[in-house]
Amino acid sequence: MSKTRFASLARDLREAGATAAWIQWQALGGQTAARAPTAIVDPEALVLFSLWLADDEPRVRDFLRGLAGFGTRILSVQRLKGAMSMFPDGTEQRVGGFASLVLAAGKDPRWSRLATTGPLWPTRSGKVGSPTPRLREPGSLLLRLRTGFGVDVRTDTLAYLIGRHGARAGVREIAEDLCFAKYSVRLACAALSDAGLVVARSERPVTYYADPRRWSAALDLRAESVWRSWVSVYAFVLRLGKFLTEPRLATASESLAASLAREFVMEHAQVLTQLQLDVPDQRAHLREAYLPAFERTVGALVEWLTGYQK
C-alpha cells in the first residue's frame, strides 16, 4: 500500500467523520444541509469530536460558539469529563477553550473548573438555533429527556436503555458506555427500577432493560431511536486518522506497514466488534497480504459513518 493510499484513506475517514458530525449537529440546532439523524445523538461525544474537527472545518467553531451561548444546559459536564480520557492527548486543552467560550457567552458556572485562559476562536453568530423544534425526532431522544427531566445520570441511563430496544445491560456495561462511575450508574438503575421506569432482572449480575413497546407509546416514537457508542467511535476515528498520517507508516516497507496496521486494529478490536463491521479476518491475511484487508477495514468504518442512520 503506497504512501498516497494511506493519505487517501485518511482523507476518506476525515470526510466520513465530518459527515456524521454535520448530521448530528442538526439535533443540536446547527444550521447544516445534512439530513436529520436517526441514531441517538450523544452531545458530549459530538462536542469532543468537533473540537478536533474544527482544525479542518472552521464552520464547526460557529456551531460550538452557538452551543456555548445557550445550549450548554443540555450538556453534562460530569459526563464530558469522563469521556475526555477516551480521546487523544490534547483534548483537555481544547475542552478548556470551549469551556472559556461557555463562560463568556453562556455564563454557565458549571464550566469554570474546565476553562483555560487564552485567545478565543474567531466565530460567527447565528449558526445555531434552538434544538427545541427537533426534540421529537428519533436522534434527539437524549436531548428530549434531558430537556424534560434534567441533566442527570438517571436521565442518560434511561435514554441508553430505551435506545437498546429491550436488550439487557448490566451496571458495568452501562457505566462504560456512558462514561459514568459504576457507583453512580448503580444508584441510577436502582432508582429507575424502583420507579417502574425500567425492569431489573434479578440474576447475577443484575441486568436492566426498558420495555420498547411501552416507551415507544409513552414518547410517541414514530421511528426507532437507536443508541450508538459515539464516544468510542469518535475517539477511534481520531486515533485511526492520526495513525494513517504517521510519518513512520508512510516510509515503512509493506511488511512493516502491515505489521503496524495489524497491531493497531488488534489494539482497538473492541470498537470494531461493537460496530459489528464486516471486516476481514486477520488470521486469513498474513504479512503483506494484510494491507488490502486493512484497507477494507477502514472502508467498512467509512461506510458505517456515512450510512449508519439509514
mmCIF file of C-alpha atoms in Angstrom:
data_model
loop_
_atom_site.group_PDB
_atom_site.id
_atom_site.type_symbol
_atom_site.label_atom_id
_atom_site.label_comp_id
_atom_site.label_asym_id
_atom_site.label_seq_id
_atom_site.Cartn_x
_atom_site.Cartn_y
_atom_site.Cartn_z
ATOM 1 C CA MET A 1 0.000 0.000 0.000
ATOM 2 C CA SER A 2 1.580 3.280 -1.100
ATOM 3 C CA LYS A 3 2.083 6.462 0.869
ATOM 4 C CA THR A 4 -0.559 8.064 -1.347
ATOM 5 C CA ARG A 5 -3.060 5.352 -0.470
ATOM 6 C CA PHE A 6 -2.621 5.878 3.273
ATOM 7 C CA ALA A 7 -3.224 9.595 2.726
ATOM 8 C CA SER A 8 -6.328 8.771 0.693
ATOM 9 C CA LEU A 9 -7.679 6.537 3.467
ATOM 10 C CA ALA A 10 -7.061 9.313 5.998
ATOM 11 C CA ARG A 11 -8.938 11.776 3.796
ATOM 12 C CA ASP A 12 -11.888 9.403 3.310
ATOM 13 C CA LEU A 13 -12.055 8.791 7.063
ATOM 14 C CA ARG A 14 -11.900 12.505 7.879
ATOM 15 C CA GLU A 15 -14.702 13.283 5.398
ATOM 16 C CA ALA A 16 -16.867 10.446 6.739
ATOM 17 C CA GLY A 17 -16.405 11.628 10.323
ATOM 18 C CA ALA A 18 -17.309 15.166 9.278
ATOM 19 C CA THR A 19 -20.437 13.884 7.510
ATOM 20 C CA ALA A 20 -21.597 12.081 10.650
ATOM 21 C CA ALA A 21 -20.939 15.192 12.731
ATOM 22 C CA TRP A 22 -22.863 17.501 10.345
ATOM 23 C CA ILE A 23 -25.874 15.214 10.552
ATOM 24 C CA GLN A 24 -25.769 15.138 14.345
ATOM 25 C CA TRP A 25 -25.379 18.894 14.689
ATOM 26 C CA GLN A 26 -28.867 19.165 13.236
ATOM 27 C CA ALA A 27 -30.248 17.835 16.525
ATOM 28 C CA LEU A 28 -28.336 20.489 18.486
ATOM 29 C CA GLY A 29 -29.713 23.303 16.335
ATOM 30 C CA GLY A 30 -26.849 23.545 13.856
ATOM 31 C CA GLN A 31 -27.799 25.052 10.504
ATOM 32 C CA THR A 32 -26.434 22.356 8.215
ATOM 33 C CA ALA A 33 -27.630 20.945 4.923
ATOM 34 C CA ALA A 34 -27.297 17.386 6.213
ATOM 35 C CA ARG A 35 -30.292 15.168 6.868
ATOM 36 C CA ALA A 36 -31.609 14.710 10.391
ATOM 37 C CA PRO A 37 -30.037 11.912 12.468
ATOM 38 C CA THR A 38 -31.947 8.791 13.409
ATOM 39 C CA ALA A 39 -29.377 7.228 15.765
ATOM 40 C CA ILE A 40 -29.417 8.914 19.180
ATOM 41 C CA VAL A 41 -27.123 11.928 19.239
ATOM 42 C CA ASP A 42 -24.554 11.897 22.024
ATOM 43 C CA PRO A 43 -23.902 15.624 22.647
ATOM 44 C CA GLU A 44 -20.749 15.157 24.730
ATOM 45 C CA ALA A 45 -19.169 12.868 22.133
ATOM 46 C CA LEU A 46 -20.130 15.302 19.380
ATOM 47 C CA VAL A 47 -18.595 18.267 21.203
ATOM 48 C CA LEU A 48 -15.345 16.412 21.908
ATOM 49 C CA PHE A 49 -15.058 15.238 18.299
ATOM 50 C CA SER A 50 -15.994 18.662 16.941
ATOM 51 C CA LEU A 51 -13.208 20.294 18.946
ATOM 52 C CA TRP A 52 -10.792 18.286 16.775
ATOM 53 C CA LEU A 53 -12.863 18.553 13.608
ATOM 54 C CA ALA A 54 -12.651 22.348 13.868
ATOM 55 C CA ASP A 55 -8.991 22.171 12.765
ATOM 56 C CA ASP A 56 -10.142 21.327 9.223
ATOM 57 C CA GLU A 57 -13.753 22.555 9.363
ATOM 58 C CA PRO A 58 -13.874 26.148 10.649
ATOM 59 C CA ARG A 59 -17.691 26.148 10.430
ATOM 60 C CA VAL A 60 -17.760 23.792 13.399
ATOM 61 C CA ARG A 61 -16.402 26.627 15.507
ATOM 62 C CA ASP A 62 -19.580 28.570 14.767
ATOM 63 C CA PHE A 63 -21.664 25.629 15.997
ATOM 64 C CA LEU A 64 -19.607 25.296 19.157
ATOM 65 C CA ARG A 65 -19.952 29.015 19.820
ATOM 66 C CA GLY A 66 -23.712 28.825 19.359
ATOM 67 C CA LEU A 67 -23.966 25.861 21.689
ATOM 68 C CA ALA A 68 -21.830 27.668 24.247
ATOM 69 C CA GLY A 69 -24.244 30.568 24.161
ATOM 70 C CA PHE A 70 -27.479 28.839 25.054
ATOM 71 C CA GLY A 71 -27.314 25.086 24.678
ATOM 72 C CA THR A 72 -24.982 24.018 27.460
ATOM 73 C CA ARG A 73 -27.909 23.395 29.800
ATOM 74 C CA ILE A 74 -28.406 20.167 27.869
ATOM 75 C CA LEU A 75 -24.746 19.184 28.233
ATOM 76 C CA SER A 76 -23.386 17.093 31.085
ATOM 77 C CA VAL A 77 -20.118 18.450 32.463
ATOM 78 C CA GLN A 78 -19.708 15.297 34.551
ATOM 79 C CA ARG A 79 -20.064 13.021 31.557
ATOM 80 C CA LEU A 80 -17.873 15.136 29.303
ATOM 81 C CA LYS A 81 -15.086 14.945 31.875
ATOM 82 C CA GLY A 82 -15.487 11.172 31.996
ATOM 83 C CA ALA A 83 -15.384 10.861 28.212
ATOM 84 C CA MET A 84 -12.306 13.056 27.753
ATOM 85 C CA SER A 85 -9.951 10.249 28.758
ATOM 86 C CA MET A 86 -11.077 8.213 25.738
ATOM 87 C CA PHE A 87 -9.888 10.889 23.322
ATOM 88 C CA PRO A 88 -6.324 11.655 22.146
ATOM 89 C CA ASP A 89 -3.836 13.740 24.093
ATOM 90 C CA GLY A 90 -4.585 17.422 23.713
ATOM 91 C CA THR A 91 -8.338 17.050 24.189
ATOM 92 C CA GLU A 92 -8.260 18.565 27.672
ATOM 93 C CA GLN A 93 -6.715 21.773 26.323
ATOM 94 C CA ARG A 94 -9.381 22.004 23.621
ATOM 95 C CA VAL A 95 -12.123 21.442 26.171
ATOM 96 C CA GLY A 96 -10.605 24.259 28.205
ATOM 97 C CA GLY A 97 -11.034 26.591 25.255
ATOM 98 C CA PHE A 98 -14.655 25.528 24.783
ATOM 99 C CA ALA A 99 -15.315 25.977 28.486
ATOM 100 C CA SER A 100 -13.980 29.527 28.185
ATOM 101 C CA LEU A 101 -16.475 30.119 25.389
ATOM 102 C CA VAL A 102 -19.260 28.860 27.625
ATOM 103 C CA LEU A 103 -18.274 31.218 30.422
ATOM 104 C CA ALA A 104 -18.013 34.155 28.035
ATOM 105 C CA ALA A 105 -21.171 33.501 26.014
ATOM 106 C CA GLY A 106 -23.392 31.360 28.199
ATOM 107 C CA LYS A 107 -22.401 32.453 31.718
ATOM 108 C CA ASP A 108 -22.664 28.834 32.865
ATOM 109 C CA PRO A 109 -20.614 28.480 36.085
ATOM 110 C CA ARG A 110 -20.507 24.667 35.880
ATOM 111 C CA TRP A 111 -17.720 25.037 33.319
ATOM 112 C CA SER A 112 -15.447 27.301 35.356
ATOM 113 C CA ARG A 113 -13.183 24.487 36.554
ATOM 114 C CA LEU A 114 -12.546 23.328 32.988
ATOM 115 C CA ALA A 115 -11.940 26.765 31.474
ATOM 116 C CA THR A 116 -8.462 27.865 30.484
ATOM 117 C CA THR A 117 -7.159 31.304 29.635
ATOM 118 C CA GLY A 118 -6.130 32.125 26.113
ATOM 119 C CA PRO A 119 -7.460 33.598 22.881
ATOM 120 C CA LEU A 120 -10.933 32.504 21.785
ATOM 121 C CA TRP A 121 -11.688 31.265 18.295
ATOM 122 C CA PRO A 122 -12.892 33.740 15.687
ATOM 123 C CA THR A 123 -16.501 32.703 15.116
ATOM 124 C CA ARG A 124 -19.729 33.869 13.507
ATOM 125 C CA SER A 125 -23.006 34.112 15.366
ATOM 126 C CA GLY A 126 -26.416 32.897 14.250
ATOM 127 C CA LYS A 127 -25.314 29.469 13.029
ATOM 128 C CA VAL A 128 -27.100 27.506 15.775
ATOM 129 C CA GLY A 129 -30.789 27.778 16.565
ATOM 130 C CA SER A 130 -32.830 26.292 19.364
ATOM 131 C CA PRO A 131 -32.938 22.468 19.309
ATOM 132 C CA THR A 132 -36.479 22.537 20.747
ATOM 133 C CA PRO A 133 -38.350 22.118 17.408
ATOM 134 C CA ARG A 134 -36.333 18.954 16.741
ATOM 135 C CA LEU A 135 -36.703 17.256 20.087
ATOM 136 C CA ARG A 136 -39.308 14.800 18.825
ATOM 137 C CA GLU A 137 -37.035 13.445 16.093
ATOM 138 C CA PRO A 138 -35.560 9.955 16.685
ATOM 139 C CA GLY A 139 -31.990 11.196 17.059
ATOM 140 C CA SER A 140 -32.938 13.739 19.716
ATOM 141 C CA LEU A 141 -34.122 11.269 22.360
ATOM 142 C CA LEU A 142 -31.346 12.001 24.867
ATOM 143 C CA LEU A 143 -31.735 15.755 24.382
ATOM 144 C CA ARG A 144 -35.505 15.430 24.768
ATOM 145 C CA LEU A 145 -35.262 13.529 28.044
ATOM 146 C CA ARG A 146 -32.647 15.937 29.400
ATOM 147 C CA THR A 147 -34.862 18.869 28.486
ATOM 148 C CA GLY A 148 -37.794 17.306 30.317
ATOM 149 C CA PHE A 149 -36.106 15.671 33.304
ATOM 150 C CA GLY A 150 -32.785 17.461 33.657
ATOM 151 C CA VAL A 151 -29.163 16.554 33.038
ATOM 152 C CA ASP A 152 -28.641 13.598 35.336
ATOM 153 C CA VAL A 153 -27.167 10.094 35.370
ATOM 154 C CA ARG A 154 -30.688 8.671 35.652
ATOM 155 C CA THR A 155 -31.840 10.552 32.547
ATOM 156 C CA ASP A 156 -28.891 9.322 30.490
ATOM 157 C CA THR A 157 -29.294 5.761 31.730
ATOM 158 C CA LEU A 158 -32.960 5.777 30.753
ATOM 159 C CA ALA A 159 -32.174 7.093 27.261
ATOM 160 C CA TYR A 160 -29.444 4.495 26.888
ATOM 161 C CA LEU A 161 -31.733 1.603 27.838
ATOM 162 C CA ILE A 162 -34.570 2.843 25.606
ATOM 163 C CA GLY A 163 -32.076 3.031 22.753
ATOM 164 C CA ARG A 164 -31.143 -0.627 23.219
ATOM 165 C CA HIS A 165 -34.714 -1.731 22.337
ATOM 166 C CA GLY A 166 -35.193 -4.289 25.066
ATOM 167 C CA ALA A 167 -31.631 -5.599 25.172
ATOM 168 C CA ARG A 168 -30.452 -6.041 28.759
ATOM 169 C CA ALA A 169 -27.361 -4.372 30.165
ATOM 170 C CA GLY A 170 -25.533 -4.560 33.466
ATOM 171 C CA VAL A 171 -24.184 -1.691 35.525
ATOM 172 C CA ARG A 172 -20.643 -2.167 34.274
ATOM 173 C CA GLU A 173 -21.618 -2.047 30.598
ATOM 174 C CA ILE A 174 -23.835 0.985 31.117
ATOM 175 C CA ALA A 175 -21.120 2.802 33.053
ATOM 176 C CA GLU A 176 -18.514 2.119 30.359
ATOM 177 C CA ASP A 177 -20.766 3.233 27.505
ATOM 178 C CA LEU A 178 -21.970 6.357 29.308
ATOM 179 C CA CYS A 179 -18.587 7.242 30.889
ATOM 180 C CA PHE A 180 -20.012 7.465 34.394
ATOM 181 C CA ALA A 181 -18.731 5.884 37.600
ATOM 182 C CA LYS A 182 -20.238 2.459 38.300
ATOM 183 C CA TYR A 183 -21.427 3.627 41.700
ATOM 184 C CA SER A 184 -23.453 6.452 40.118
ATOM 185 C CA VAL A 185 -24.931 4.130 37.497
ATOM 186 C CA ARG A 186 -25.829 1.518 40.117
ATOM 187 C CA LEU A 187 -27.782 4.109 42.092
ATOM 188 C CA ALA A 188 -29.440 5.406 38.913
ATOM 189 C CA CYS A 189 -30.506 1.924 37.810
ATOM 190 C CA ALA A 190 -31.916 1.142 41.246
ATOM 191 C CA ALA A 191 -33.905 4.379 41.260
ATOM 192 C CA LEU A 192 -35.280 3.800 37.758
ATOM 193 C CA SER A 193 -36.213 0.243 38.672
ATOM 194 C CA ASP A 194 -37.894 1.279 41.930
ATOM 195 C CA ALA A 195 -39.918 3.842 39.985
ATOM 196 C CA GLY A 196 -41.016 1.205 37.493
ATOM 197 C CA LEU A 197 -39.378 3.012 34.574
ATOM 198 C CA VAL A 198 -37.061 0.122 33.708
ATOM 199 C CA VAL A 199 -37.136 -3.582 34.512
ATOM 200 C CA ALA A 200 -34.495 -5.301 36.629
ATOM 201 C CA ARG A 201 -33.645 -8.954 36.082
ATOM 202 C CA SER A 202 -32.597 -10.493 39.407
ATOM 203 C CA GLU A 203 -29.742 -12.522 38.051
ATOM 204 C CA ARG A 204 -26.094 -12.154 38.925
ATOM 205 C CA PRO A 205 -25.031 -9.641 37.903
ATOM 206 C CA VAL A 206 -28.334 -7.771 37.839
ATOM 207 C CA THR A 207 -29.291 -6.511 34.386
ATOM 208 C CA TYR A 208 -31.775 -3.850 33.312
ATOM 209 C CA TYR A 209 -33.876 -3.138 30.255
ATOM 210 C CA ALA A 210 -36.533 -0.705 29.098
ATOM 211 C CA ASP A 211 -39.712 -2.125 27.566
ATOM 212 C CA PRO A 212 -39.548 -0.867 23.953
ATOM 213 C CA ARG A 213 -43.305 -1.012 23.292
ATOM 214 C CA ARG A 214 -44.117 0.846 26.478
ATOM 215 C CA TRP A 215 -41.642 3.647 25.828
ATOM 216 C CA SER A 216 -42.491 3.891 22.150
ATOM 217 C CA ALA A 217 -46.109 4.548 23.111
ATOM 218 C CA ALA A 218 -45.296 6.862 26.021
ATOM 219 C CA LEU A 219 -42.955 9.035 23.973
ATOM 220 C CA ASP A 220 -44.927 8.708 20.739
ATOM 221 C CA LEU A 221 -41.821 7.472 18.926
ATOM 222 C CA ARG A 222 -42.589 7.227 15.228
ATOM 223 C CA ALA A 223 -39.268 5.565 14.467
ATOM 224 C CA GLU A 224 -36.646 3.680 16.423
ATOM 225 C CA SER A 225 -34.168 5.721 18.432
ATOM 226 C CA VAL A 226 -31.017 3.592 18.436
ATOM 227 C CA TRP A 227 -28.125 4.023 20.855
ATOM 228 C CA ARG A 228 -24.634 4.036 19.346
ATOM 229 C CA SER A 229 -21.405 4.232 21.349
ATOM 230 C CA TRP A 230 -20.340 7.542 19.841
ATOM 231 C CA VAL A 231 -17.672 8.262 22.441
ATOM 232 C CA SER A 232 -15.810 5.102 21.421
ATOM 233 C CA VAL A 233 -16.495 5.645 17.720
ATOM 234 C CA TYR A 234 -15.349 9.239 17.524
ATOM 235 C CA ALA A 235 -12.302 8.596 19.711
ATOM 236 C CA PHE A 236 -11.375 5.676 17.437
ATOM 237 C CA VAL A 237 -11.836 7.777 14.296
ATOM 238 C CA LEU A 238 -9.413 10.373 15.650
ATOM 239 C CA ARG A 239 -6.827 7.788 16.668
ATOM 240 C CA LEU A 240 -7.107 5.949 13.349
ATOM 241 C CA GLY A 241 -6.756 9.225 11.458
ATOM 242 C CA LYS A 242 -3.605 10.027 13.406
ATOM 243 C CA PHE A 243 -2.225 6.538 12.737
ATOM 244 C CA LEU A 244 -2.871 6.829 8.981
ATOM 245 C CA THR A 245 -0.859 10.061 8.803
ATOM 246 C CA GLU A 246 2.117 8.962 10.918
ATOM 247 C CA PRO A 247 5.415 9.543 9.095
ATOM 248 C CA ARG A 248 6.724 6.096 10.081
ATOM 249 C CA LEU A 249 3.801 4.469 8.295
ATOM 250 C CA ALA A 250 4.352 6.467 5.117
ATOM 251 C CA THR A 251 8.008 5.453 4.904
ATOM 252 C CA ALA A 252 7.683 1.858 6.152
ATOM 253 C CA SER A 253 8.128 -1.200 3.969
ATOM 254 C CA GLU A 254 4.988 -3.138 3.093
ATOM 255 C CA SER A 255 5.926 -5.791 5.625
ATOM 256 C CA LEU A 256 6.393 -3.262 8.447
ATOM 257 C CA ALA A 257 3.294 -1.274 7.428
ATOM 258 C CA ALA A 258 1.205 -4.438 7.533
ATOM 259 C CA SER A 259 2.571 -5.285 10.988
ATOM 260 C CA LEU A 260 1.837 -1.794 12.309
ATOM 261 C CA ALA A 261 -1.688 -1.845 10.858
ATOM 262 C CA ARG A 262 -2.389 -5.246 12.369
ATOM 263 C CA GLU A 263 -1.206 -4.110 15.797
ATOM 264 C CA PHE A 264 -3.401 -1.016 15.618
ATOM 265 C CA VAL A 265 -6.520 -2.981 14.687
ATOM 266 C CA MET A 266 -5.890 -5.569 17.394
ATOM 267 C CA GLU A 267 -5.486 -2.779 19.969
ATOM 268 C CA HIS A 268 -8.887 -1.348 19.006
ATOM 269 C CA ALA A 269 -10.696 -4.583 18.203
ATOM 270 C CA GLN A 270 -13.382 -3.888 20.819
ATOM 271 C CA VAL A 271 -14.667 -0.868 18.897
ATOM 272 C CA LEU A 272 -14.869 -2.785 15.633
ATOM 273 C CA THR A 273 -16.745 -5.555 17.424
ATOM 274 C CA GLN A 274 -19.202 -3.037 18.919
ATOM 275 C CA LEU A 275 -19.974 -1.674 15.475
ATOM 276 C CA GLN A 276 -20.406 -5.175 14.042
ATOM 277 C CA LEU A 277 -18.396 -4.202 10.997
ATOM 278 C CA ASP A 278 -17.919 -6.746 8.257
ATOM 279 C CA VAL A 279 -14.103 -6.742 8.294
ATOM 280 C CA PRO A 280 -11.612 -9.334 7.027
ATOM 281 C CA ASP A 281 -10.320 -11.965 9.428
ATOM 282 C CA GLN A 282 -6.742 -11.079 10.367
ATOM 283 C CA ARG A 283 -5.804 -14.751 10.609
ATOM 284 C CA ALA A 284 -6.587 -15.250 6.925
ATOM 285 C CA HIS A 285 -4.306 -12.419 5.761
ATOM 286 C CA LEU A 286 -0.698 -12.881 6.770
ATOM 287 C CA ARG A 287 2.240 -10.494 6.366
ATOM 288 C CA GLU A 288 1.892 -8.057 3.419
ATOM 289 C CA ALA A 289 -1.438 -9.618 2.455
ATOM 290 C CA TYR A 290 -2.973 -7.848 5.446
ATOM 291 C CA LEU A 291 -2.616 -4.410 3.822
ATOM 292 C CA PRO A 292 -5.591 -4.851 1.434
ATOM 293 C CA ALA A 293 -7.554 -6.315 4.359
ATOM 294 C CA PHE A 294 -6.688 -3.254 6.440
ATOM 295 C CA GLU A 295 -7.864 -1.023 3.629
ATOM 296 C CA ARG A 296 -11.197 -2.850 3.555
ATOM 297 C CA THR A 297 -11.447 -2.460 7.344
ATOM 298 C CA VAL A 298 -11.053 1.320 7.080
ATOM 299 C CA GLY A 299 -13.511 1.307 4.188
ATOM 300 C CA ALA A 300 -16.083 -0.534 6.290
ATOM 301 C CA LEU A 301 -15.783 2.114 9.002
ATOM 302 C CA VAL A 302 -16.148 4.905 6.445
ATOM 303 C CA GLU A 303 -19.278 3.265 5.065
ATOM 304 C CA TRP A 304 -20.715 2.872 8.577
ATOM 305 C CA LEU A 305 -20.108 6.521 9.413
ATOM 306 C CA THR A 306 -21.806 7.799 6.285
ATOM 307 C CA GLY A 307 -24.700 5.358 6.291
ATOM 308 C CA TYR A 308 -25.418 4.428 9.933
ATOM 309 C CA GLN A 309 -28.646 6.395 10.069
ATOM 310 C CA LYS A 310 -30.338 4.701 7.122
#
